[in-house]
Short mmCIF file of C-alpha atoms in Angstrom, two decimals:
data_model
loop_
_atom_site.label_atom_id
_atom_site.label_comp_id
_atom_site.label_asym_id
_atom_site.label_seq_id
_atom_site.Cartn_x
_atom_site.Cartn_y
_atom_site.Cartn_z
CA UNK N 1 99.72 114.59 87.99
CA UNK N 2 101.29 114.28 84.61
CA UNK N 3 99.47 112.53 81.83
CA UNK N 4 102.07 110.72 79.71
CA UNK N 5 99.58 108.92 77.56
CA UNK N 6 99.87 109.93 73.97
CA UNK N 7 97.40 107.49 72.50
CA UNK N 8 96.27 110.08 69.99
CA UNK N 9 99.77 110.73 68.64
CA UNK N 10 100.39 110.70 64.92
CA UNK N 11 103.52 110.17 62.85
CA UNK N 12 103.20 113.72 61.54
CA UNK N 13 100.95 115.69 63.86
CA UNK N 14 99.49 118.76 62.13
CA UNK N 15 100.24 121.00 65.11
CA UNK N 16 102.10 124.15 64.05
CA UNK N 17 101.95 125.85 67.42
CA UNK N 18 101.18 124.83 71.00
CA UNK N 19 100.75 127.61 73.54
CA UNK N 20 100.24 127.88 77.28
CA UNK N 21 99.34 131.34 78.53
CA UNK N 22 98.84 132.51 82.09
CA UNK N 23 97.31 135.93 82.64
CA UNK N 24 97.71 137.53 86.02
CA UNK N 25 97.34 140.71 88.00
CA UNK N 26 99.97 143.31 87.16
CA UNK N 27 103.41 142.47 88.49
CA UNK N 28 106.13 145.11 89.02
CA UNK N 29 108.87 145.25 86.40
CA UNK N 30 111.69 144.07 88.70
CA UNK N 31 109.80 140.84 89.35
CA UNK N 32 109.21 140.32 85.63
CA UNK N 33 112.93 140.72 85.05
CA UNK N 34 113.64 138.28 87.87
CA UNK N 35 111.23 135.72 86.38
CA UNK N 36 112.96 135.90 83.00
CA UNK N 37 116.34 135.57 84.67
CA UNK N 38 115.15 132.50 86.56
CA UNK N 39 114.78 130.50 83.35
CA UNK N 40 117.14 132.30 80.98
CA UNK N 41 119.76 129.56 81.17
CA UNK N 42 117.25 127.12 79.64
CA UNK N 43 117.18 129.04 76.36
CA UNK N 44 119.73 130.08 73.73
CA UNK N 45 118.36 133.53 72.95
CA UNK N 46 116.97 136.26 75.15
CA UNK N 47 115.52 139.64 74.14
CA UNK N 48 114.19 142.43 76.30
CA UNK N 49 111.77 144.81 74.63
CA UNK N 50 111.26 148.20 76.21
CA UNK N 51 107.67 149.11 75.43
CA UNK N 52 105.87 152.41 75.56
CA UNK N 53 102.49 153.82 74.76
CA UNK N 54 102.43 157.07 72.86
CA UNK N 55 99.81 159.67 72.10
CA UNK N 56 99.99 162.56 69.65
CA UNK N 57 98.16 165.83 70.18
CA UNK N 58 97.97 167.56 66.84
CA UNK N 59 96.54 170.74 68.25
CA UNK N 60 99.60 171.39 70.37
CA UNK N 61 102.02 169.41 68.17
CA UNK N 62 103.11 167.43 71.17
CA UNK N 63 103.63 163.81 72.00
CA UNK N 64 103.52 161.98 75.27
CA UNK N 65 104.97 158.63 76.09
CA UNK N 66 104.27 156.31 78.93
CA UNK N 67 106.45 153.35 79.75
CA UNK N 68 104.62 150.07 79.97
CA UNK N 69 105.85 146.75 81.21
CA UNK N 70 108.87 145.40 79.33
CA UNK N 71 108.59 142.07 77.60
CA UNK N 72 111.20 139.34 77.91
CA UNK N 73 111.33 136.82 75.08
CA UNK N 74 113.38 133.64 75.35
CA UNK N 75 113.86 131.14 72.55
CA UNK N 76 115.86 128.11 71.52
CA UNK N 77 118.34 128.46 68.68
CA UNK N 78 115.91 126.88 66.19
CA UNK N 79 113.04 129.03 67.53
CA UNK N 80 110.83 126.03 68.26
CA UNK N 81 110.80 126.49 72.04
CA UNK N 82 109.98 129.95 73.30
CA UNK N 83 108.77 131.74 76.39
CA UNK N 84 107.65 135.34 76.80
CA UNK N 85 107.01 137.11 80.10
CA UNK N 86 105.46 140.52 80.68
CA UNK N 87 103.93 142.22 83.66
CA UNK N 88 100.52 140.72 82.88
CA UNK N 89 101.18 137.35 81.27
CA UNK N 90 103.59 134.49 80.76
CA UNK N 91 103.49 132.40 77.60
CA UNK N 92 105.20 129.13 76.72
CA UNK N 93 105.25 128.15 73.07
CA UNK N 94 106.28 125.11 71.09
CA UNK N 95 106.40 125.48 67.29
CA UNK N 96 106.41 122.58 64.87
CA UNK N 97 107.84 120.02 64.75
CA UNK N 98 105.65 119.15 67.72
CA UNK N 99 107.36 116.33 69.57
CA UNK N 100 104.46 115.31 71.75
CA UNK N 101 102.84 116.41 74.98
CA UNK N 102 105.54 115.02 77.25
CA UNK N 103 108.42 117.33 76.25
CA UNK N 104 106.15 120.41 76.08
CA UNK N 105 104.60 119.66 79.43
CA UNK N 106 108.01 118.75 80.86
CA UNK N 107 109.45 122.14 79.97
CA UNK N 108 106.49 123.92 81.54
CA UNK N 109 106.61 121.68 84.62
CA UNK N 110 110.25 122.54 85.23
CA UNK N 111 109.96 126.28 84.60
CA UNK N 112 106.53 127.23 85.90
CA UNK N 113 107.31 127.05 89.63
CA UNK N 114 110.44 129.21 89.20
CA UNK N 115 108.59 131.80 87.17
CA UNK N 116 105.63 132.01 89.54
CA UNK N 117 107.90 132.27 92.55
CA UNK N 118 109.94 135.07 90.94
CA UNK N 119 106.75 136.90 89.97
CA UNK N 120 105.63 136.74 93.58
CA UNK N 121 102.93 134.13 93.09
CA UNK N 122 100.45 136.49 91.42
CA UNK N 123 96.76 135.74 91.27
CA UNK N 124 96.08 134.01 87.95
CA UNK N 125 93.08 135.35 86.07
CA UNK N 126 93.14 133.06 83.06
CA UNK N 127 94.85 129.87 81.99
CA UNK N 128 94.77 129.13 78.26
CA UNK N 129 96.09 126.12 76.36
CA UNK N 130 95.93 126.51 72.61
CA UNK N 131 96.82 124.16 69.78
CA UNK N 132 96.89 125.47 66.23
CA UNK N 133 96.75 122.76 63.59
CA UNK N 134 97.45 123.20 59.94
CA UNK N 135 96.10 120.58 57.55
CA UNK N 136 97.66 120.58 54.08
CA UNK N 137 95.76 118.35 51.68
CA UNK N 138 95.98 117.69 47.96
CA UNK N 139 93.56 119.55 45.74
CA UNK N 140 91.19 117.64 43.52
CA UNK N 141 90.20 119.02 40.12
CA UNK N 142 91.55 122.39 41.17
CA UNK N 143 89.42 122.52 44.31
CA UNK N 144 90.16 121.96 47.97
CA UNK N 145 87.59 119.65 49.57
CA UNK N 146 88.10 120.60 53.20
CA UNK N 147 85.00 118.69 54.19
CA UNK N 148 86.97 115.50 53.42
CA UNK N 149 89.21 116.31 56.39
CA UNK N 150 87.12 118.22 58.93
CA UNK N 151 83.81 117.06 60.35
CA UNK N 152 82.90 120.59 61.49
CA UNK N 153 82.04 122.18 58.17
CA UNK N 154 80.24 125.16 56.75
CA UNK N 155 77.60 124.27 54.19
CA UNK N 156 77.41 127.39 52.08
CA UNK N 157 74.67 126.03 49.82
CA UNK N 158 74.56 125.75 46.09
CA UNK N 159 74.77 129.50 45.43
CA UNK N 160 78.00 130.05 47.35
CA UNK N 161 79.81 126.82 46.51
CA UNK N 162 82.58 126.55 45.48
CA UNK N 163 83.84 129.56 47.41
CA UNK N 164 87.18 131.29 47.89
CA UNK N 165 87.52 130.70 51.62
CA UNK N 166 85.76 130.36 54.94
CA UNK N 167 86.20 131.11 58.60
CA UNK N 168 84.15 130.02 61.59
CA UNK N 169 84.36 130.31 65.36
CA UNK N 170 82.58 128.23 67.99
CA UNK N 171 82.69 128.96 71.68
CA UNK N 172 81.41 126.58 74.34
CA UNK N 173 81.52 126.45 78.12
CA UNK N 174 81.64 123.06 79.81
CA UNK N 175 80.38 122.03 83.23
CA UNK N 176 83.96 121.29 84.25
CA UNK N 177 84.68 125.03 84.31
CA UNK N 178 86.70 124.83 81.13
CA UNK N 179 85.69 126.64 77.97
CA UNK N 180 86.67 126.05 74.36
CA UNK N 181 87.21 128.52 71.56
CA UNK N 182 87.43 126.53 68.33
CA UNK N 183 88.20 128.19 65.04
CA UNK N 184 88.83 127.08 61.51
CA UNK N 185 89.64 128.93 58.33
CA UNK N 186 91.21 128.43 54.97
CA UNK N 187 94.87 129.33 54.97
CA UNK N 188 97.32 130.34 52.23
CA UNK N 189 98.72 127.08 50.86
CA UNK N 190 102.36 126.40 51.53
CA UNK N 191 102.73 123.46 49.17
CA UNK N 192 102.13 123.48 45.41
CA UNK N 193 98.96 121.65 44.43
CA UNK N 194 97.61 121.71 47.96
CA UNK N 195 94.98 123.56 49.90
CA UNK N 196 95.29 124.31 53.59
CA UNK N 197 92.98 124.81 56.52
CA UNK N 198 93.69 125.84 60.07
CA UNK N 199 92.00 124.03 62.94
CA UNK N 200 92.62 126.06 66.07
CA UNK N 201 91.55 124.75 69.49
CA UNK N 202 91.88 127.08 72.47
CA UNK N 203 90.92 125.66 75.87
CA UNK N 204 90.81 128.12 78.74
CA UNK N 205 89.47 128.83 82.19
CA UNK N 206 88.92 132.21 83.74
CA UNK N 207 86.55 131.09 86.48
CA UNK N 208 88.45 130.31 89.69
CA UNK N 209 91.61 129.88 87.63
CA UNK N 210 94.29 127.99 89.58
CA UNK N 211 97.24 130.02 90.86
CA UNK N 212 99.52 127.37 92.35
CA UNK N 213 101.94 125.44 90.14
CA UNK N 214 100.59 122.00 90.97
CA UNK N 215 97.01 123.09 90.39
CA UNK N 216 97.90 124.76 87.09
CA UNK N 217 99.73 121.66 85.90
CA UNK N 218 96.81 119.46 86.87
CA UNK N 219 94.47 121.81 85.04
CA UNK N 220 96.66 121.62 81.94
CA UNK N 221 96.24 117.87 81.74
CA UNK N 222 92.45 118.24 81.85
CA UNK N 223 92.62 120.97 79.22
CA UNK N 224 94.73 118.79 76.99
CA UNK N 225 92.24 115.94 77.38
CA UNK N 226 89.39 118.19 76.29
CA UNK N 227 91.47 119.47 73.39
CA UNK N 228 92.10 115.91 72.25
CA UNK N 229 88.41 115.11 72.37
CA UNK N 230 87.51 118.16 70.30
CA UNK N 231 90.30 117.45 67.84
CA UNK N 232 89.42 113.81 67.34
CA UNK N 233 85.75 114.68 66.93
CA UNK N 234 86.66 117.30 64.36
CA UNK N 235 88.82 115.30 61.95
CA UNK N 236 87.97 112.52 59.52
CA UNK N 237 89.71 109.21 58.90
CA UNK N 238 91.08 110.72 55.71
CA UNK N 239 92.79 113.38 57.80
CA UNK N 240 94.19 110.68 60.09
CA UNK N 241 95.68 108.97 57.05
CA UNK N 242 97.42 112.24 56.16
CA UNK N 243 98.83 112.59 59.66
CA UNK N 244 100.10 109.02 59.66
CA UNK N 245 101.51 108.98 56.13
CA UNK N 246 105.06 107.61 56.15
CA UNK N 247 106.31 109.88 53.40
CA UNK N 248 106.38 113.64 54.00
CA UNK E 1 90.37 170.85 68.96
CA UNK E 2 92.36 168.43 66.90
CA UNK E 3 91.83 164.83 67.85
CA UNK E 4 94.68 163.01 69.50
CA UNK E 5 95.81 159.71 68.21
CA UNK E 6 96.40 156.97 70.71
CA UNK E 7 99.19 154.69 69.69
CA UNK E 8 99.50 151.54 71.68
CA UNK E 9 102.71 149.56 71.98
CA UNK E 10 104.66 152.12 70.03
CA UNK E 11 108.24 151.00 70.03
CA UNK E 12 110.37 153.36 72.04
CA UNK E 13 114.12 153.22 72.20
CA UNK E 14 116.55 151.65 73.05
CA UNK E 15 116.32 148.00 73.51
CA UNK E 16 118.99 146.18 75.39
CA UNK E 17 119.70 142.92 77.03
CA UNK E 18 121.52 142.39 80.24
CA UNK E 19 123.49 139.43 79.07
CA UNK E 20 125.90 140.22 76.27
CA UNK E 21 126.19 136.60 75.29
CA UNK E 22 123.12 136.90 73.07
CA UNK E 23 123.44 136.23 69.40
CA UNK E 24 123.03 139.87 68.48
CA UNK E 25 124.05 143.20 69.92
CA UNK E 26 121.13 145.62 69.94
CA UNK E 27 121.92 149.14 68.90
CA UNK E 28 120.38 152.29 70.27
CA UNK E 29 118.11 152.56 67.27
CA UNK E 30 117.05 148.94 67.25
CA UNK E 31 113.45 148.01 67.19
CA UNK E 32 111.63 144.76 67.39
CA UNK E 33 108.51 143.88 65.56
CA UNK E 34 105.88 141.71 67.04
CA UNK E 35 104.60 139.23 64.57
CA UNK E 36 101.05 140.56 64.12
CA UNK E 37 98.58 138.90 66.44
CA UNK E 38 95.10 140.16 65.79
CA UNK E 39 92.93 139.52 68.80
CA UNK E 40 89.73 137.99 67.62
CA UNK E 41 86.84 139.00 69.82
CA UNK E 42 84.21 136.34 69.84
CA UNK E 43 80.89 135.96 71.61
CA UNK E 44 81.23 137.20 75.23
CA UNK E 45 84.22 139.28 74.08
CA UNK E 46 86.63 136.55 75.15
CA UNK E 47 89.99 137.20 73.55
CA UNK E 48 91.87 134.14 72.54
CA UNK E 49 95.01 132.72 74.14
CA UNK E 50 98.01 134.60 72.75
CA UNK E 51 99.94 133.08 69.92
CA UNK E 52 102.91 133.94 67.71
CA UNK E 53 104.87 135.40 70.56
CA UNK E 54 108.11 135.25 68.60
CA UNK E 55 110.02 138.46 68.41
CA UNK E 56 111.98 139.25 65.28
CA UNK E 57 114.71 141.76 65.79
CA UNK E 58 114.77 144.25 62.95
CA UNK E 59 117.59 146.37 64.23
CA UNK E 60 119.86 148.51 62.19
CA UNK E 61 123.17 146.79 62.84
CA UNK E 62 124.27 144.06 60.41
CA UNK E 63 124.35 141.54 63.23
CA UNK E 64 120.77 142.29 64.18
CA UNK E 65 119.65 142.06 60.57
CA UNK E 66 121.35 138.70 60.17
CA UNK E 67 119.75 137.38 63.33
CA UNK E 68 116.35 138.71 62.33
CA UNK E 69 116.52 137.08 58.91
CA UNK E 70 117.42 133.66 60.31
CA UNK E 71 114.70 133.90 62.94
CA UNK E 72 112.08 134.71 60.31
CA UNK E 73 113.18 131.74 58.24
CA UNK E 74 113.12 129.34 61.17
CA UNK E 75 109.75 130.49 62.44
CA UNK E 76 108.22 130.17 58.97
CA UNK E 77 109.69 126.66 58.68
CA UNK E 78 107.49 125.59 61.57
CA UNK E 79 104.46 125.98 59.32
CA UNK E 80 105.67 123.09 57.16
CA UNK E 81 107.86 121.21 59.65
CA UNK E 82 105.38 118.39 59.89
CA UNK E 83 106.23 117.59 56.26
CA UNK E 84 109.97 117.99 56.55
CA UNK E 85 112.42 115.28 57.54
CA UNK E 86 113.86 116.28 60.90
CA UNK E 87 117.48 115.64 59.89
CA UNK E 88 117.07 117.66 56.72
CA UNK E 89 115.55 120.51 58.70
CA UNK E 90 118.33 120.46 61.29
CA UNK E 91 120.98 120.47 58.56
CA UNK E 92 119.34 123.40 56.82
CA UNK E 93 119.14 125.38 60.04
CA UNK E 94 122.77 124.63 60.77
CA UNK E 95 123.81 125.80 57.32
CA UNK E 96 121.65 128.92 57.55
CA UNK E 97 123.33 129.79 60.85
CA UNK E 98 126.80 129.27 59.38
CA UNK E 99 125.94 131.40 56.35
CA UNK E 100 124.82 134.19 58.68
CA UNK E 101 127.76 134.10 61.02
CA UNK E 102 128.37 137.77 61.76
CA UNK E 103 132.13 137.26 61.93
CA UNK E 104 132.23 135.78 58.43
CA UNK E 105 129.60 137.99 56.83
CA UNK E 106 130.44 139.78 53.57
CA UNK E 107 129.07 143.29 53.90
CA UNK E 108 127.77 143.75 50.37
CA UNK E 109 125.38 140.80 50.51
CA UNK E 110 121.81 140.47 51.74
CA UNK E 111 120.76 137.98 54.39
CA UNK E 112 118.48 135.13 53.40
CA UNK E 113 115.37 136.41 51.66
CA UNK E 114 112.33 134.75 53.14
CA UNK E 115 110.41 134.26 49.88
CA UNK E 116 113.39 132.52 48.27
CA UNK E 117 113.84 130.40 51.38
CA UNK E 118 110.18 129.40 51.23
CA UNK E 119 110.61 128.25 47.61
CA UNK E 120 113.59 126.16 48.69
CA UNK E 121 111.84 124.45 51.57
CA UNK E 122 108.67 123.88 49.58
CA UNK E 123 110.80 122.18 46.93
CA UNK E 124 112.30 119.81 49.50
CA UNK E 125 108.85 118.96 50.80
CA UNK E 126 107.00 118.72 47.51
CA UNK E 127 109.58 116.49 45.85
CA UNK E 128 110.28 114.45 49.00
CA UNK E 129 113.95 115.34 48.75
CA UNK E 130 115.84 113.69 51.56
CA UNK E 131 119.34 114.08 50.17
CA UNK E 132 120.66 117.12 51.97
CA UNK E 133 122.08 119.82 49.68
CA UNK E 134 124.86 122.26 50.42
CA UNK E 135 123.45 125.75 50.76
CA UNK E 136 124.80 129.11 49.74
CA UNK E 137 123.44 132.62 49.39
CA UNK E 138 123.46 134.88 46.38
CA UNK E 139 124.28 138.54 47.05
CA UNK E 140 120.55 139.16 46.63
CA UNK E 141 119.83 136.81 49.54
CA UNK E 142 118.36 134.09 47.32
CA UNK E 143 119.06 130.58 48.54
CA UNK E 144 121.22 128.37 46.35
CA UNK E 145 121.32 124.59 46.78
CA UNK E 146 124.05 122.39 45.39
CA UNK E 147 123.93 118.64 44.92
CA UNK E 148 126.87 116.59 43.68
CA UNK E 149 127.19 113.15 42.21
CA UNK E 150 130.88 112.63 41.48
CA UNK E 151 131.81 115.34 38.98
CA UNK E 152 128.17 115.91 38.07
CA UNK E 153 126.48 118.83 39.73
CA UNK E 154 123.03 120.32 40.11
CA UNK E 155 122.82 123.93 41.23
CA UNK E 156 119.46 125.50 41.97
CA UNK E 157 118.85 129.13 42.84
CA UNK E 158 115.45 129.49 44.47
CA UNK E 159 113.49 132.52 43.40
CA UNK E 160 110.51 134.10 45.16
CA UNK E 161 107.13 132.82 44.09
CA UNK E 162 107.91 129.10 43.91
CA UNK E 163 110.31 129.36 41.02
CA UNK E 164 113.79 127.92 40.56
CA UNK E 165 116.70 128.70 38.28
CA UNK E 166 118.65 125.50 37.73
CA UNK E 167 121.94 124.52 36.16
CA UNK E 168 123.13 120.99 35.47
CA UNK E 169 126.55 119.61 34.68
CA UNK E 170 126.17 115.97 33.76
CA UNK E 171 128.51 113.47 32.17
CA UNK E 172 127.26 110.94 29.67
CA UNK E 173 129.01 108.46 27.36
CA UNK E 174 129.01 111.15 24.67
CA UNK E 175 130.66 113.68 26.91
CA UNK E 176 129.76 116.56 29.17
CA UNK E 177 126.26 118.06 29.11
CA UNK E 178 125.49 121.47 30.50
CA UNK E 179 121.94 122.70 30.72
CA UNK E 180 120.13 125.51 32.47
CA UNK E 181 116.59 126.75 32.84
CA UNK E 182 114.00 128.39 35.01
CA UNK E 183 111.00 126.38 36.13
CA UNK E 184 108.20 126.33 38.68
CA UNK E 185 109.47 124.31 41.62
CA UNK E 186 106.83 121.60 41.15
CA UNK E 187 108.29 120.87 37.72
CA UNK E 188 111.87 120.35 38.87
CA UNK E 189 111.81 116.55 38.90
CA UNK E 190 110.26 116.51 35.43
CA UNK E 191 112.69 118.96 33.82
CA UNK E 192 115.67 117.27 35.45
CA UNK E 193 114.55 113.76 34.56
CA UNK E 194 116.88 113.54 31.52
CA UNK E 195 119.76 114.06 33.97
CA UNK E 196 118.50 111.50 36.49
CA UNK E 197 117.32 113.87 39.18
CA UNK E 198 116.83 111.03 41.64
CA UNK E 199 120.58 110.63 42.12
CA UNK E 200 120.66 114.10 43.61
CA UNK E 201 117.31 114.22 45.34
CA UNK E 202 117.00 110.79 46.85
CA UNK E 203 119.45 109.68 49.50
CA UNK E 204 120.61 106.07 49.64
#
């Protein structure tokens, strides 16, 4: 079932990266190659990386190398849509500008069955859906008041405020079988006169993770719903004003 | 006994693609660099969902270097794309691709330098510039933007570190004015105000 509702959409969503990752039991290289070939025509660029692990033994002055699974990376010409497949995972990525859930989900919906079939329908160990948001906000009196934009804050107390940066991580498991890894940190500003914070929401399941396309797609919609709830609970109205501002 | 060093994901040779219609031709000595993705281990040692899966080809051939430079620029642009007009972004990408066309490339120049490119894009965002400039590259790889208003011209070379070297040719009733300077990018509208910067920066 596809969830087309985008009632939380903003004029300028702060999403810089949306990621779906499936982790699975090791798949032989020929099947990985076949999976990449199955969707190659959907992308403008394709790269195959031959990977190896190496070890150096200084006592004997020798080196050993062991081939590991190649990695196939596919991307659109503007690099916003990408997919990478290895022998242990498949990742779909959308970089900003994020155009909404529908096109991202639509791409996955059309490619996932082909990839899984080519991989031989491996057992999926983990499904992860991650949205990385970047909030750029104007500084005030030379300081960045991140608490004006995020409700989850770190109160460092009088001694440590103002500080030079923060980072926090929260992990929570829900009764639904989904878990959330939520992170936030100050980020290097990209705009003059602005501060920036990252608000990173990673929803995953590794307990009875679905392995069939339809089940994975259904799971994604539930994950996205949870992500939206965490996101909306984590931002302030001032942040919403930023995301809806008409001028960029 | 001397300790051994375990190197994981050490890039071996050669890298190749099956389909020669790709935008670059890997050489035998090519290598690709994964954009660093530190795995953050959190309570319960649950590594996070992978991110930044983009591959940037660093290879030794000019074509690979050109491709790698444009990919870096485009991927970085995603970090500010939410602030950038979509049409302006698409035009910039198109121009960057044209400037890095391997068939037209002049061998003694550098591809686009990322830090100069960042200064250029930050300028467009910070000053809300929606009038698309023509782009060029200096031999150093610095991005140059050109705006025209009749015979009047504004040329800006974007330097690393949010700086810009600008040059104006502007006609007034008294005759032709030429001026040049170097400024922080956030000051560009102010320093160009005597020459009516809005006619270059603001479309329509």
